[in-house]
Structures are given as C-alpha cells and as structure tokens.
Amino acid sequence: MIGFLIGFCILGVGFVGARLEYVNRSPVFLFYLAICVLFSFPTFEAMIGPSEFPEWVYVDASFFALLYLICFVVTRYIVVSGWGLASIWSGLFEALRDWGAPKNSWIIPACLLASILFFLTGLGIYSVNAAFSINWWDLVHSGSPLVLLATYTAYSASCLLILVHLWRKDFPRAFYISAGLSVFFLVFSVFVLKTRSYALMLLVPYFYFVLCGKGKSGFVGLLFLSVGTAFVFVLTRAVRHAEDLNQFLSFGLSYFWGDAASGVETDFVKAFYFFVYKGDAFVGFGENITLQRVLLFWLPSFGDWVKPPDFSYVMHSAYYGSALEDSLSMHPTVFGDAFGNAGYVGALTYSTLLALYFSGVEYLVKASRSYLLKLSAFSLMCVCALIFARGAIYNAFMFSLLPLILVAAAIIFASLFGRLRLR
C-alpha cells in the first residue's frame, strides 16, 4: 500500500515537472515521459503481479525515485526562473516559423554524410556482402576511432528531419537530398548498425517538434510518427537479435519479433530493485564512478588508473556476474545509476547535477546568436533526455556535449570562411 502511494506521488511530481517543461517547450519534458515508461509503469506492474523482491524493496526504490524527482524539479524551477531560461525554446520555435531554416544549415546534412562515410570506413564495409555480414558486436567492439567519430558526427545531425520539414516548400532540392539521406541513414542504422539510438536520434527531435504544435502536421501525423518511432525501436532490436542481416532475412521478422518486443527497456529496472535489495555490497558501488568519468571526460581511457571503467560495466558485473573486461553494459534507469554511484545520497547529488547540466546547456543556448546552434542543442537534448532517463549518464553527457561542440566549431569555421571569401 505504501509503495502505491509513493508511486502515485512520483507520477504527481513528474506531472508537475513535465508541465513546467512543456509550457516552456523544453526538451526536458521527454525526460519525465521516459521516467514514466522506464520506471513508474514497470514498478506498478511489479507490485501488482508476482513479486520477485520483498515489498520493502519496492517501497525503498520508489522513495529514492520520489526524492530524486523532487530535487530535480525544485532545482530546475529555481535555476530556470533565476537564469531567465523560460522562453528560450519558445523563441526558437517562433524564429523557425517566421524565418525558416537557420543560416548555414547545410552543415547538418554534411555531418550525417560524413558520419556514414566514417562508419563504412571504420567498420570495413566496402561491399553489400560486408554490410549483410556485420553484427552488432562488430560495431560495439570495433575499437576504431573512426566509428567513435562517426557516432559524434551522427548526433551532430540530430536536427536534420526538422530541417527537412522546414525546407519542404522553399528549398525543394535541399528537401529531397536531405530527406533521402535521412531515410538511408535510418535504414543503415536499423539493418546494418542495428543500433536504436542512431534511429531515435533523428526521429525523437522531430516527434517533439510536432508535439509542440509547430510542425502543423496534425493529430494524424503525430500518431503516425509515434507508432512509426515505436516500430523502428522494436524492429532494430529484432534485427540485433539475429546473428547478422543474412540470418534475419532467412528467418524473417516474426521469428525475432517476440523476443524483441517483450520487456524492451523495462526489464532493466529490476536491476535497480536488486541493488536496493543488496545495498552497495558490490565492488565499485558507492564510489561515484559516473561522476569521476564525467569530470575526466576530456581524458582518453588509457587504463583504469587514469579514468575508471564505465559504471554500466560495473553494474552489469554486479547483476549478471560478468567480468569487467567483457565490457558488457546495462542501464537500470537514472535512479539505479544514482543509487549505485552514491547510495541514498545520490538522490540529492545526481538529481541536482543533472538539473544543472540541462540548465547549463539552456543558458548557452540563450547566450548564442546562432539559431542553427540553438536548434542543434534542442535536438540533442531531446534524444539525450531519453538516454539520461535510461541511466546511460556518461553516454548521454558525451552525446550531447561533443556533438554540440562540433556543430559550434563548424558554424564558426563556415562564418570565417564566408568572410574570407567575400574579401
């Protein structure tokens, strides 16, 4: 009974926070949406159905989540109000509506094209047969710096579908080229890279763009896009379950669909319950490894003595018993990551730091005069809000910060080149 009361309190606090963000058209709204899907609904289901853990585990986990969300909402409200960040996204939407695509928007499709070339070269895909034979592990364990660079340049292009929408009337050539490039990358992400985040990277920002009412696509378009996004998410997971694309085509979608659709991301919250049940009785827990890695993001990972291993590896080892050297990761929601890093104190510290990070990005957006940079920040925050909620904190930090730096550098270079050429 107590667990249900706390669960409804979480939904209430989440609703308040989500409404504050949505009124401002902030991408942080998607963070709350993801929390409902990844934590609230599975927790209610676990408390109603056969219990794998004692009731106190769900109560403690829910109380931790409630404390985290309260700190997050309060911090966001104070900082957004104090820094004057409430209207920055509404201003962006008004500028896009009045002026269309921002200056130097060609940078975005160029980034996506460069990303595709980097992926093909880094993974050694020089033929159709190679594309059919590659599997997800080849991508994860490629060890190629080109693959890493391809990831960051791909995320730099996360606003491309929004630009396609803006180009559809006045710039037909840019529209058709960028739309074709987007479709190719989506197919490439699903069937070759087999990675959902690359597909969602393009779809989610456009989904929120439509949801905010500025895309003028109507309810039918929004519904179609929502269903399509969910389908792409599960389809990518189904393709990944096959050894390679050859096996997937041989057995068919129906063979892999059941496993891909069951549980999806919601099963990982069970690891959070497990950590609450066991406490911090695992090697690496309570050491703020995620915070250390974020602070040392500018250092390459030469070894554990320079930068600790990704905390997702530590959690996978604790939950499944794998070796850290296997580099297997798991993400038991943003709450599980905070609890594993700092125990119950993590509900206060990690929520505050995340709220400050979101607000810091928005402050930079407010200070910037480039609407292309603002649009890129909007799109990156959309997709990374989901990654943060999932519990992949370090990944979300890197996928939002470095691509934004790449876009900013490209805008500066394009501006300088334009001035030099005019002279």
Short mmCIF file of N, CA and C in Angstrom, two decimals, residues 219-378:
data_model
loop_
_atom_site.label_atom_id
_atom_site.label_comp_id
_atom_site.label_asym_id
_atom_site.label_seq_id
_atom_site.Cartn_x
_atom_site.Cartn_y
_atom_site.Cartn_z
N PHE A 219 -2.98 15.83 -35.75
CA PHE A 219 -3.02 14.69 -34.86
C PHE A 219 -2.69 13.39 -35.58
N VAL A 220 -3.20 13.24 -36.80
CA VAL A 220 -2.96 12.00 -37.55
C VAL A 220 -1.46 11.83 -37.82
N GLY A 221 -0.81 12.92 -38.21
CA GLY A 221 0.64 12.86 -38.45
C GLY A 221 1.40 12.53 -37.19
N LEU A 222 1.00 13.13 -36.06
CA LEU A 222 1.66 12.86 -34.79
C LEU A 222 1.48 11.39 -34.39
N LEU A 223 0.27 10.87 -34.55
CA LEU A 223 0.01 9.47 -34.21
C LEU A 223 0.83 8.54 -35.09
N PHE A 224 0.86 8.83 -36.38
CA PHE A 224 1.64 8.01 -37.31
C PHE A 224 3.12 8.02 -36.94
N LEU A 225 3.63 9.20 -36.59
CA LEU A 225 5.04 9.31 -36.23
C LEU A 225 5.34 8.56 -34.94
N SER A 226 4.43 8.61 -33.97
CA SER A 226 4.62 7.91 -32.70
C SER A 226 4.67 6.40 -32.91
N VAL A 227 3.71 5.89 -33.67
CA VAL A 227 3.67 4.45 -33.95
C VAL A 227 4.90 4.04 -34.76
N GLY A 228 5.25 4.86 -35.74
CA GLY A 228 6.43 4.56 -36.55
C GLY A 228 7.71 4.53 -35.74
N THR A 229 7.86 5.47 -34.80
CA THR A 229 9.04 5.50 -33.94
C THR A 229 9.12 4.25 -33.08
N ALA A 230 7.98 3.85 -32.49
CA ALA A 230 7.95 2.64 -31.67
C ALA A 230 8.28 1.40 -32.51
N PHE A 231 7.76 1.36 -33.73
CA PHE A 231 8.04 0.23 -34.62
C PHE A 231 9.53 0.14 -34.96
N VAL A 232 10.13 1.29 -35.29
CA VAL A 232 11.57 1.31 -35.60
C VAL A 232 12.38 0.86 -34.41
N PHE A 233 11.98 1.27 -33.20
CA PHE A 233 12.68 0.89 -31.97
C PHE A 233 12.71 -0.63 -31.81
N VAL A 234 11.54 -1.26 -31.92
CA VAL A 234 11.46 -2.72 -31.73
C VAL A 234 12.07 -3.46 -32.91
N LEU A 235 11.90 -2.93 -34.13
CA LEU A 235 12.47 -3.57 -35.31
C LEU A 235 13.99 -3.63 -35.20
N THR A 236 14.60 -2.55 -34.75
CA THR A 236 16.06 -2.54 -34.61
C THR A 236 16.50 -3.58 -33.60
N ARG A 237 15.74 -3.71 -32.54
CA ARG A 237 16.07 -4.73 -31.52
C ARG A 237 15.92 -6.14 -32.10
N ALA A 238 14.92 -6.33 -32.94
CA ALA A 238 14.71 -7.64 -33.56
C ALA A 238 15.87 -7.98 -34.50
N VAL A 239 16.30 -7.01 -35.29
CA VAL A 239 17.43 -7.24 -36.19
C VAL A 239 18.69 -7.56 -35.40
N ARG A 240 18.87 -6.88 -34.26
CA ARG A 240 20.05 -7.12 -33.44
C ARG A 240 20.07 -8.55 -32.89
N HIS A 241 18.88 -9.11 -32.61
CA HIS A 241 18.82 -10.46 -32.06
C HIS A 241 19.31 -11.52 -33.04
N ALA A 242 19.29 -11.19 -34.33
CA ALA A 242 19.84 -12.11 -35.33
C ALA A 242 21.36 -12.00 -35.33
N GLU A 243 22.01 -13.04 -35.80
CA GLU A 243 23.48 -13.01 -35.85
C GLU A 243 23.97 -11.94 -36.81
N ASP A 244 23.31 -11.83 -37.94
CA ASP A 244 23.61 -10.77 -38.90
C ASP A 244 22.38 -10.58 -39.78
N LEU A 245 22.47 -9.71 -40.75
CA LEU A 245 21.32 -9.42 -41.60
C LEU A 245 20.93 -10.63 -42.45
N ASN A 246 21.90 -11.44 -42.81
CA ASN A 246 21.59 -12.65 -43.58
C ASN A 246 20.65 -13.57 -42.79
N GLN A 247 20.97 -13.78 -41.50
CA GLN A 247 20.12 -14.63 -40.67
C GLN A 247 18.74 -14.02 -40.47
N PHE A 248 18.70 -12.71 -40.29
CA PHE A 248 17.41 -12.04 -40.09
C PHE A 248 16.51 -12.23 -41.32
N LEU A 249 17.07 -12.06 -42.51
CA LEU A 249 16.29 -12.23 -43.73
C LEU A 249 15.90 -13.68 -43.95
N SER A 250 16.74 -14.60 -43.49
CA SER A 250 16.45 -16.03 -43.68
C SER A 250 15.28 -16.48 -42.80
N PHE A 251 15.28 -16.03 -41.53
CA PHE A 251 14.25 -16.49 -40.59
C PHE A 251 13.00 -15.60 -40.62
N GLY A 252 13.16 -14.35 -40.98
CA GLY A 252 12.01 -13.45 -41.05
C GLY A 252 11.79 -12.65 -39.78
N LEU A 253 11.04 -11.57 -39.91
CA LEU A 253 10.80 -10.68 -38.78
C LEU A 253 10.02 -11.35 -37.66
N SER A 254 9.04 -12.19 -38.01
CA SER A 254 8.19 -12.81 -36.99
C SER A 254 8.99 -13.70 -36.04
N TYR A 255 10.07 -14.28 -36.52
CA TYR A 255 10.89 -15.18 -35.70
C TYR A 255 11.54 -14.44 -34.53
N PHE A 256 11.97 -13.20 -34.77
CA PHE A 256 12.69 -12.43 -33.76
C PHE A 256 11.82 -11.39 -33.05
N TRP A 257 10.62 -11.14 -33.58
CA TRP A 257 9.82 -10.04 -33.07
C TRP A 257 9.38 -10.24 -31.62
N GLY A 258 9.00 -11.48 -31.26
CA GLY A 258 8.51 -11.74 -29.91
C GLY A 258 9.52 -11.37 -28.84
N ASP A 259 10.75 -11.86 -29.00
CA ASP A 259 11.78 -11.55 -28.02
C ASP A 259 12.12 -10.06 -28.00
N ALA A 260 12.08 -9.45 -29.18
CA ALA A 260 12.44 -8.03 -29.26
C ALA A 260 11.39 -7.14 -28.60
N ALA A 261 10.12 -7.52 -28.72
CA ALA A 261 9.05 -6.68 -28.19
C ALA A 261 8.81 -6.90 -26.71
N SER A 262 9.18 -8.06 -26.17
CA SER A 262 8.92 -8.35 -24.77
C SER A 262 9.93 -7.66 -23.87
N GLY A 263 9.40 -6.91 -22.92
CA GLY A 263 10.27 -6.26 -21.95
C GLY A 263 10.92 -5.01 -22.48
N VAL A 264 11.54 -5.08 -23.64
CA VAL A 264 12.30 -4.00 -24.25
C VAL A 264 13.23 -3.40 -23.21
N GLU A 265 13.02 -2.13 -22.81
CA GLU A 265 13.90 -1.48 -21.85
C GLU A 265 13.42 -1.62 -20.42
N THR A 266 12.16 -2.03 -20.22
CA THR A 266 11.58 -2.00 -18.89
C THR A 266 12.15 -3.05 -17.95
N ASP A 267 12.79 -4.09 -18.48
CA ASP A 267 13.32 -5.15 -17.62
C ASP A 267 14.50 -4.69 -16.79
N PHE A 268 15.22 -3.67 -17.26
CA PHE A 268 16.44 -3.26 -16.56
C PHE A 268 16.15 -2.61 -15.22
N VAL A 269 14.91 -2.16 -15.00
CA VAL A 269 14.58 -1.56 -13.70
C VAL A 269 14.67 -2.61 -12.60
N LYS A 270 14.55 -3.89 -12.98
CA LYS A 270 14.69 -4.96 -11.99
C LYS A 270 16.07 -4.96 -11.35
N ALA A 271 17.06 -4.53 -12.12
CA ALA A 271 18.42 -4.43 -11.55
C ALA A 271 18.47 -3.38 -10.46
N PHE A 272 17.72 -2.29 -10.63
CA PHE A 272 17.64 -1.27 -9.58
C PHE A 272 17.05 -1.86 -8.31
N TYR A 273 15.97 -2.64 -8.44
CA TYR A 273 15.41 -3.31 -7.26
C TYR A 273 16.44 -4.22 -6.61
N PHE A 274 17.18 -4.92 -7.45
CA PHE A 274 18.20 -5.85 -6.95
C PHE A 274 19.28 -5.10 -6.16
N PHE A 275 19.70 -3.95 -6.67
CA PHE A 275 20.72 -3.17 -5.97
C PHE A 275 20.19 -2.63 -4.65
N VAL A 276 18.93 -2.22 -4.64
CA VAL A 276 18.33 -1.76 -3.38
C VAL A 276 18.25 -2.91 -2.39
N TYR A 277 17.92 -4.11 -2.87
CA TYR A 277 17.81 -5.29 -2.03
C TYR A 277 19.16 -5.68 -1.42
N LYS A 278 20.20 -5.60 -2.21
CA LYS A 278 21.53 -6.00 -1.76
C LYS A 278 22.32 -4.86 -1.11
N GLY A 279 21.86 -3.61 -1.29
CA GLY A 279 22.64 -2.48 -0.80
C GLY A 279 23.81 -2.21 -1.73
N ASP A 280 24.88 -1.62 -1.19
CA ASP A 280 26.06 -1.30 -2.01
C ASP A 280 27.16 -2.34 -1.83
N ALA A 281 26.73 -3.59 -1.67
CA ALA A 281 27.70 -4.67 -1.40
C ALA A 281 28.32 -5.20 -2.68
N PHE A 282 28.76 -4.31 -3.54
CA PHE A 282 29.40 -4.70 -4.79
C PHE A 282 30.64 -3.85 -5.00
N VAL A 283 31.63 -4.44 -5.62
CA VAL A 283 32.87 -3.70 -5.91
C VAL A 283 32.56 -2.57 -6.89
N GLY A 284 33.01 -1.37 -6.55
CA GLY A 284 32.81 -0.22 -7.40
C GLY A 284 31.58 0.60 -7.05
N PHE A 285 30.67 0.06 -6.23
CA PHE A 285 29.49 0.81 -5.83
C PHE A 285 29.85 1.82 -4.74
N GLY A 286 29.15 2.94 -4.74
CA GLY A 286 29.37 3.97 -3.73
C GLY A 286 30.62 4.79 -3.95
N GLU A 287 31.23 4.68 -5.14
CA GLU A 287 32.49 5.38 -5.41
C GLU A 287 32.33 6.53 -6.40
N ASN A 288 31.10 6.85 -6.77
CA ASN A 288 30.82 7.95 -7.71
C ASN A 288 31.63 7.82 -9.01
N ILE A 289 31.64 6.62 -9.55
CA ILE A 289 32.41 6.37 -10.77
C ILE A 289 31.87 7.20 -11.94
N THR A 290 30.56 7.29 -12.07
CA THR A 290 29.98 8.07 -13.16
C THR A 290 30.43 9.52 -13.08
N LEU A 291 30.40 10.09 -11.89
CA LEU A 291 30.82 11.49 -11.72
C LEU A 291 32.29 11.66 -12.06
N GLN A 292 33.11 10.69 -11.65
CA GLN A 292 34.53 10.76 -11.99
C GLN A 292 34.75 10.75 -13.49
N ARG A 293 34.03 9.88 -14.18
CA ARG A 293 34.20 9.79 -15.63
C ARG A 293 33.72 11.06 -16.34
N VAL A 294 32.64 11.64 -15.86
CA VAL A 294 32.15 12.88 -16.46
C VAL A 294 33.17 14.00 -16.26
N LEU A 295 33.73 14.10 -15.07
CA LEU A 295 34.72 15.15 -14.80
C LEU A 295 36.01 14.94 -15.59
N LEU A 296 36.30 13.68 -15.91
CA LEU A 296 37.52 13.36 -16.65
C LEU A 296 37.22 13.02 -18.12
N PHE A 297 36.10 13.52 -18.64
CA PHE A 297 35.69 13.14 -20.00
C PHE A 297 36.73 13.53 -21.03
N TRP A 298 37.51 14.56 -20.75
CA TRP A 298 38.49 15.06 -21.71
C TRP A 298 39.73 14.18 -21.78
N LEU A 299 39.84 13.20 -20.87
CA LEU A 299 40.98 12.28 -20.89
C LEU A 299 40.60 10.99 -21.62
N PRO A 300 41.46 10.47 -22.48
CA PRO A 300 41.19 9.16 -23.10
C PRO A 300 41.33 8.06 -22.06
N SER A 301 40.68 6.94 -22.32
CA SER A 301 40.71 5.81 -21.38
C SER A 301 41.91 4.92 -21.65
N PHE A 302 43.08 5.35 -21.14
CA PHE A 302 44.27 4.52 -21.31
C PHE A 302 44.26 3.33 -20.36
N GLY A 303 43.57 3.46 -19.26
CA GLY A 303 43.51 2.39 -18.28
C GLY A 303 42.73 2.85 -17.08
N ASP A 304 42.41 1.91 -16.18
CA ASP A 304 41.61 2.26 -15.02
C ASP A 304 42.32 3.21 -14.08
N TRP A 305 43.65 3.27 -14.17
CA TRP A 305 44.39 4.16 -13.28
C TRP A 305 44.25 5.62 -13.71
N VAL A 306 43.85 5.85 -14.95
CA VAL A 306 43.61 7.22 -15.43
C VAL A 306 42.14 7.59 -15.25
N LYS A 307 41.27 6.76 -15.77
CA LYS A 307 39.83 7.00 -15.69
C LYS A 307 39.15 5.67 -15.39
N PRO A 308 38.27 5.63 -14.38
CA PRO A 308 37.64 4.35 -14.02
C PRO A 308 36.81 3.80 -15.16
N PRO A 309 36.56 2.50 -15.17
CA PRO A 309 35.73 1.90 -16.23
C PRO A 309 34.31 2.43 -16.16
N ASP A 310 33.63 2.35 -17.27
CA ASP A 310 32.25 2.80 -17.31
C ASP A 310 31.43 2.10 -16.23
N PHE A 311 30.64 2.86 -15.49
CA PHE A 311 29.89 2.28 -14.38
C PHE A 311 28.85 1.28 -14.87
N SER A 312 28.43 1.40 -16.13
CA SER A 312 27.48 0.42 -16.67
C SER A 312 28.12 -0.97 -16.71
N TYR A 313 29.45 -1.05 -16.91
CA TYR A 313 30.15 -2.34 -16.85
C TYR A 313 30.14 -2.89 -15.43
N VAL A 314 30.33 -2.00 -14.47
CA VAL A 314 30.34 -2.40 -13.06
C VAL A 314 28.97 -2.95 -12.66
N MET A 315 27.91 -2.27 -13.11
CA MET A 315 26.55 -2.72 -12.76
C MET A 315 26.22 -4.04 -13.45
N HIS A 316 26.65 -4.21 -14.68
CA HIS A 316 26.42 -5.48 -15.38
C HIS A 316 27.13 -6.61 -14.66
N SER A 317 28.35 -6.34 -14.21
CA SER A 317 29.11 -7.33 -13.46
C SER A 317 28.41 -7.69 -12.16
N ALA A 318 27.87 -6.69 -11.47
CA ALA A 318 27.20 -6.94 -10.19
C ALA A 318 25.90 -7.72 -10.37
N TYR A 319 25.18 -7.44 -11.45
CA TYR A 319 23.86 -8.04 -11.64
C TYR A 319 23.94 -9.41 -12.32
N TYR A 320 24.80 -9.50 -13.36
CA TYR A 320 24.87 -10.74 -14.13
C TYR A 320 26.09 -11.59 -13.81
N GLY A 321 27.07 -11.01 -13.13
CA GLY A 321 28.28 -11.75 -12.80
C GLY A 321 29.32 -11.77 -13.90
N SER A 322 29.21 -10.88 -14.86
CA SER A 322 30.19 -10.83 -15.95
C SER A 322 31.49 -10.19 -15.48
N ALA A 323 32.53 -10.36 -16.26
CA ALA A 323 33.82 -9.73 -15.94
C ALA A 323 33.86 -8.33 -16.54
N LEU A 324 34.52 -7.41 -15.85
CA LEU A 324 34.62 -6.04 -16.36
C LEU A 324 35.30 -6.01 -17.72
N GLU A 325 36.24 -6.94 -17.94
CA GLU A 325 36.98 -6.97 -19.20
C GLU A 325 36.07 -7.28 -20.39
N ASP A 326 34.90 -7.87 -20.11
CA ASP A 326 33.97 -8.20 -21.20
C ASP A 326 33.30 -6.96 -21.78
N SER A 327 33.36 -5.84 -21.03
CA SER A 327 32.78 -4.56 -21.49
C SER A 327 31.30 -4.71 -21.82
N LEU A 328 30.57 -5.42 -20.97
CA LEU A 328 29.13 -5.57 -21.13
C LEU A 328 28.44 -4.54 -20.25
N SER A 329 27.47 -3.85 -20.81
CA SER A 329 26.86 -2.73 -20.10
C SER A 329 25.39 -2.98 -19.82
N MET A 330 24.89 -2.31 -18.79
CA MET A 330 23.45 -2.28 -18.51
C MET A 330 23.12 -0.95 -17.85
N HIS A 331 21.89 -0.51 -18.03
CA HIS A 331 21.50 0.81 -17.53
C HIS A 331 20.15 0.69 -16.80
N PRO A 332 20.19 0.55 -15.47
CA PRO A 332 18.95 0.35 -14.69
C PRO A 332 18.24 1.65 -14.34
N THR A 333 17.98 2.48 -15.31
CA THR A 333 17.33 3.79 -15.19
C THR A 333 18.25 4.79 -14.49
N VAL A 334 17.88 6.05 -14.58
CA VAL A 334 18.67 7.11 -13.96
C VAL A 334 18.72 6.94 -12.45
N PHE A 335 17.67 6.34 -11.88
CA PHE A 335 17.64 6.11 -10.44
C PHE A 335 18.63 5.02 -10.02
N GLY A 336 18.70 3.96 -10.81
CA GLY A 336 19.63 2.88 -10.49
C GLY A 336 21.07 3.33 -10.57
N ASP A 337 21.38 4.16 -11.57
CA ASP A 337 22.74 4.67 -11.70
C ASP A 337 23.11 5.56 -10.52
N ALA A 338 22.20 6.44 -10.11
CA ALA A 338 22.46 7.34 -8.98
C ALA A 338 22.61 6.55 -7.68
N PHE A 339 21.76 5.53 -7.50
CA PHE A 339 21.83 4.73 -6.27
C PHE A 339 23.13 3.94 -6.22
N GLY A 340 23.51 3.34 -7.35
CA GLY A 340 24.74 2.55 -7.37
C GLY A 340 25.98 3.41 -7.16
N ASN A 341 25.95 4.63 -7.63
CA ASN A 341 27.11 5.51 -7.50
C ASN A 341 27.28 6.08 -6.10
N ALA A 342 26.17 6.44 -5.46
CA ALA A 342 26.29 7.17 -4.20
C ALA A 342 25.28 6.77 -3.14
N GLY A 343 24.60 5.63 -3.33
CA GLY A 343 23.61 5.23 -2.34
C GLY A 343 22.46 6.22 -2.29
N TYR A 344 21.85 6.35 -1.13
CA TYR A 344 20.69 7.23 -0.99
C TYR A 344 21.06 8.70 -1.17
N VAL A 345 22.32 9.05 -0.91
CA VAL A 345 22.76 10.43 -1.12
C VAL A 345 22.68 10.80 -2.60
N GLY A 346 22.78 9.79 -3.48
CA GLY A 346 22.73 10.03 -4.91
C GLY A 346 21.43 10.66 -5.37
N ALA A 347 20.33 10.43 -4.60
CA ALA A 347 19.06 11.05 -4.96
C ALA A 347 19.13 12.56 -4.88
N LEU A 348 19.99 13.08 -4.02
CA LEU A 348 20.16 14.52 -3.87
C LEU A 348 21.23 15.06 -4.82
N THR A 349 22.38 14.40 -4.85
CA THR A 349 23.51 14.94 -5.61
C THR A 349 23.33 14.77 -7.12
N TYR A 350 22.99 13.58 -7.56
CA TYR A 350 22.93 13.33 -9.00
C TYR A 350 21.73 14.02 -9.65
N SER A 351 20.63 14.16 -8.93
CA SER A 351 19.49 14.89 -9.48
C SER A 351 19.82 16.36 -9.65
N THR A 352 20.50 16.93 -8.65
CA THR A 352 20.88 18.34 -8.72
C THR A 352 21.86 18.58 -9.86
N LEU A 353 22.86 17.71 -9.98
CA LEU A 353 23.85 17.88 -11.05
C LEU A 353 23.23 17.75 -12.44
N LEU A 354 22.29 16.81 -12.60
CA LEU A 354 21.65 16.64 -13.89
C LEU A 354 20.79 17.87 -14.24
N ALA A 355 20.06 18.37 -13.24
CA ALA A 355 19.25 19.57 -13.47
C ALA A 355 20.14 20.75 -13.85
N LEU A 356 21.29 20.88 -13.19
CA LEU A 356 22.22 21.97 -13.51
C LEU A 356 22.81 21.79 -14.91
N TYR A 357 23.06 20.55 -15.31
CA TYR A 357 23.61 20.32 -16.66
C TYR A 357 22.60 20.73 -17.73
N PHE A 358 21.35 20.27 -17.59
CA PHE A 358 20.32 20.69 -18.54
C PHE A 358 20.22 22.21 -18.59
N SER A 359 20.21 22.82 -17.43
CA SER A 359 20.07 24.27 -17.35
C SER A 359 21.28 24.98 -17.93
N GLY A 360 22.47 24.39 -17.74
CA GLY A 360 23.68 24.98 -18.29
C GLY A 360 23.66 25.00 -19.80
N VAL A 361 23.18 23.90 -20.41
CA VAL A 361 23.05 23.86 -21.88
C VAL A 361 22.06 24.92 -22.34
N GLU A 362 20.96 25.05 -21.62
CA GLU A 362 19.97 26.06 -22.00
C GLU A 362 20.52 27.48 -21.85
N TYR A 363 21.35 27.69 -20.85
CA TYR A 363 21.96 29.02 -20.68
C TYR A 363 22.86 29.35 -21.87
N LEU A 364 23.62 28.35 -22.34
CA LEU A 364 24.46 28.56 -23.52
C LEU A 364 23.60 28.84 -24.75
N VAL A 365 22.46 28.16 -24.84
CA VAL A 365 21.54 28.41 -25.95
C VAL A 365 21.03 29.85 -25.90
N LYS A 366 20.70 30.30 -24.70
CA LYS A 366 20.23 31.68 -24.53
C LYS A 366 21.30 32.69 -24.96
N ALA A 367 22.56 32.38 -24.64
CA ALA A 367 23.65 33.31 -24.96
C ALA A 367 24.04 33.28 -26.44
N SER A 368 23.74 32.18 -27.14
CA SER A 368 24.15 32.04 -28.53
C SER A 368 23.26 32.88 -29.46
N ARG A 369 23.87 33.40 -30.52
CA ARG A 369 23.13 34.14 -31.53
C ARG A 369 22.85 33.30 -32.77
N SER A 370 23.35 32.06 -32.79
CA SER A 370 23.15 31.17 -33.93
C SER A 370 21.91 30.31 -33.72
N TYR A 371 20.92 30.47 -34.59
CA TYR A 371 19.71 29.65 -34.46
C TYR A 371 19.97 28.21 -34.87
N LEU A 372 20.98 27.98 -35.67
CA LEU A 372 21.34 26.60 -36.00
C LEU A 372 21.90 25.89 -34.77
N LEU A 373 22.72 26.58 -33.99
CA LEU A 373 23.25 26.00 -32.76
C LEU A 373 22.12 25.77 -31.76
N LYS A 374 21.18 26.70 -31.69
CA LYS A 374 20.04 26.53 -30.79
C LYS A 374 19.22 25.31 -31.19
N LEU A 375 18.98 25.14 -32.50
CA LEU A 375 18.21 24.00 -32.98
C LEU A 375 18.95 22.69 -32.73
N SER A 376 20.27 22.70 -32.91
CA SER A 376 21.07 21.51 -32.63
C SER A 376 21.00 21.14 -31.15
N ALA A 377 21.10 22.16 -30.28
CA ALA A 377 21.00 21.91 -28.83
C ALA A 377 19.62 21.35 -28.47
N PHE A 378 18.58 21.89 -29.09
CA PHE A 378 17.22 21.39 -28.86
C PHE A 378 17.12 19.91 -29.21
#
